[in-house]
Short mmCIF file of N, CA and C in Angstrom, two decimals:
data_model
loop_
_atom_site.label_atom_id
_atom_site.label_comp_id
_atom_site.label_asym_id
_atom_site.label_seq_id
_atom_site.Cartn_x
_atom_site.Cartn_y
_atom_site.Cartn_z
N MET A 1 65.52 121.71 60.96
CA MET A 1 66.20 120.74 61.80
C MET A 1 65.17 120.14 62.76
N LYS A 2 65.31 118.87 62.96
CA LYS A 2 64.47 118.18 63.93
C LYS A 2 65.36 117.22 64.69
N ASP A 3 65.38 117.35 65.98
CA ASP A 3 66.21 116.50 66.84
C ASP A 3 67.68 116.58 66.45
N GLY A 4 68.14 117.76 65.98
CA GLY A 4 69.52 117.96 65.62
C GLY A 4 69.93 117.39 64.28
N LYS A 5 68.97 116.92 63.48
CA LYS A 5 69.27 116.35 62.17
C LYS A 5 68.57 117.17 61.09
N PRO A 6 69.17 117.26 59.91
CA PRO A 6 68.51 118.00 58.83
C PRO A 6 67.24 117.30 58.37
N ILE A 7 66.24 118.11 58.08
CA ILE A 7 64.99 117.58 57.55
C ILE A 7 65.07 117.64 56.03
N GLY A 8 64.71 116.58 55.37
CA GLY A 8 64.74 116.54 53.92
C GLY A 8 64.37 115.16 53.42
N VAL A 9 64.44 115.01 52.14
CA VAL A 9 64.07 113.74 51.51
C VAL A 9 65.32 112.96 51.15
N GLU A 10 65.36 111.73 51.59
CA GLU A 10 66.43 110.82 51.17
C GLU A 10 65.90 110.02 50.00
N SER A 11 66.75 109.75 49.04
CA SER A 11 66.32 108.96 47.88
C SER A 11 67.46 108.10 47.39
N SER A 12 67.10 107.09 46.64
CA SER A 12 68.10 106.22 46.02
C SER A 12 67.48 105.62 44.77
N GLY A 13 68.32 105.15 43.89
CA GLY A 13 67.82 104.54 42.67
C GLY A 13 68.95 103.98 41.84
N LYS A 14 68.58 103.50 40.66
CA LYS A 14 69.58 102.95 39.76
C LYS A 14 69.16 103.25 38.33
N GLY A 15 70.12 103.20 37.43
CA GLY A 15 69.85 103.46 36.03
C GLY A 15 70.99 102.96 35.17
N ILE A 16 70.87 103.19 33.88
CA ILE A 16 71.89 102.77 32.92
C ILE A 16 72.34 104.01 32.15
N VAL A 17 73.65 104.18 32.01
CA VAL A 17 74.19 105.28 31.22
C VAL A 17 74.22 104.81 29.77
N LYS A 18 73.36 105.40 28.94
CA LYS A 18 73.30 104.98 27.53
C LYS A 18 74.40 105.62 26.71
N PHE A 19 74.79 106.84 27.07
CA PHE A 19 75.83 107.53 26.32
C PHE A 19 76.65 108.38 27.29
N GLY A 20 77.94 108.24 27.25
CA GLY A 20 78.82 109.06 28.06
C GLY A 20 79.96 109.57 27.19
N SER A 21 80.28 110.85 27.33
CA SER A 21 81.38 111.40 26.53
C SER A 21 82.39 112.08 27.45
N GLY A 22 83.55 112.36 26.92
CA GLY A 22 84.60 112.99 27.70
C GLY A 22 85.03 112.10 28.85
N PRO A 23 85.10 112.67 30.07
CA PRO A 23 85.56 111.88 31.21
C PRO A 23 84.57 110.78 31.62
N PHE A 24 83.33 110.85 31.12
CA PHE A 24 82.32 109.85 31.46
C PHE A 24 82.16 108.78 30.39
N ALA A 25 83.02 108.77 29.38
CA ALA A 25 82.93 107.80 28.29
C ALA A 25 83.04 106.36 28.81
N GLY A 26 83.79 106.15 29.87
CA GLY A 26 83.95 104.81 30.43
C GLY A 26 82.68 104.26 31.05
N LEU A 27 81.69 105.13 31.31
CA LEU A 27 80.44 104.67 31.92
C LEU A 27 79.40 104.25 30.89
N SER A 28 79.65 104.46 29.61
CA SER A 28 78.68 104.11 28.57
C SER A 28 78.30 102.64 28.66
N GLY A 29 77.00 102.37 28.73
CA GLY A 29 76.49 101.01 28.80
C GLY A 29 76.54 100.38 30.18
N LYS A 30 77.01 101.08 31.18
CA LYS A 30 77.11 100.52 32.53
C LYS A 30 75.93 100.98 33.38
N SER A 31 75.64 100.20 34.41
CA SER A 31 74.59 100.58 35.35
C SER A 31 75.20 101.40 36.48
N VAL A 32 74.42 102.34 37.00
CA VAL A 32 74.86 103.21 38.09
C VAL A 32 73.80 103.21 39.18
N LYS A 33 74.23 103.46 40.38
CA LYS A 33 73.32 103.61 41.52
C LYS A 33 73.59 104.98 42.13
N PHE A 34 72.55 105.58 42.72
CA PHE A 34 72.74 106.87 43.38
C PHE A 34 72.00 106.90 44.71
N VAL A 35 72.50 107.72 45.61
CA VAL A 35 71.90 107.93 46.93
C VAL A 35 72.01 109.41 47.25
N THR A 36 70.90 110.02 47.68
CA THR A 36 70.94 111.40 48.13
C THR A 36 70.58 111.45 49.61
N THR A 37 71.25 112.33 50.33
CA THR A 37 70.97 112.55 51.75
C THR A 37 70.99 114.05 52.02
N PRO A 38 70.05 114.56 52.82
CA PRO A 38 70.01 115.99 53.10
C PRO A 38 71.15 116.44 54.01
N VAL A 39 71.67 117.63 53.74
CA VAL A 39 72.70 118.24 54.57
C VAL A 39 72.08 119.37 55.39
N ASN A 40 71.27 120.18 54.73
CA ASN A 40 70.49 121.23 55.37
C ASN A 40 69.28 121.49 54.47
N PRO A 41 68.40 122.42 54.79
CA PRO A 41 67.17 122.57 54.01
C PRO A 41 67.37 122.88 52.52
N ILE A 42 68.51 123.41 52.12
CA ILE A 42 68.69 123.75 50.71
C ILE A 42 69.85 123.00 50.04
N ARG A 43 70.47 122.07 50.74
CA ARG A 43 71.60 121.32 50.17
C ARG A 43 71.47 119.84 50.46
N PHE A 44 72.08 119.03 49.59
CA PHE A 44 72.07 117.58 49.79
C PHE A 44 73.35 117.00 49.22
N ASN A 45 73.70 115.82 49.69
CA ASN A 45 74.83 115.06 49.15
C ASN A 45 74.30 114.07 48.12
N LEU A 46 75.01 113.93 47.03
CA LEU A 46 74.63 112.99 45.98
C LEU A 46 75.83 112.09 45.72
N GLU A 47 75.63 110.79 45.88
CA GLU A 47 76.73 109.83 45.70
C GLU A 47 76.36 108.86 44.58
N PHE A 48 77.23 108.75 43.58
CA PHE A 48 77.06 107.82 42.47
C PHE A 48 78.05 106.68 42.60
N THR A 49 77.62 105.48 42.25
CA THR A 49 78.52 104.35 42.14
C THR A 49 78.21 103.61 40.84
N ALA A 50 79.21 103.08 40.19
CA ALA A 50 79.04 102.35 38.93
C ALA A 50 79.41 100.90 39.14
N ASP A 51 78.67 100.03 38.49
CA ASP A 51 78.95 98.59 38.57
C ASP A 51 79.90 98.18 37.48
#
């Protein structure tokens, strides 16, 4: 912790789902974006969004 906030690496990016099966079949061929934010030294939040 530094200044009351978790220390860690934040990241973001985008990609394309080439193949999705089961509950993710609807994402096949779609682009997705992701963002990670640290919660504490060993955990992080991961958020996906699809276009």
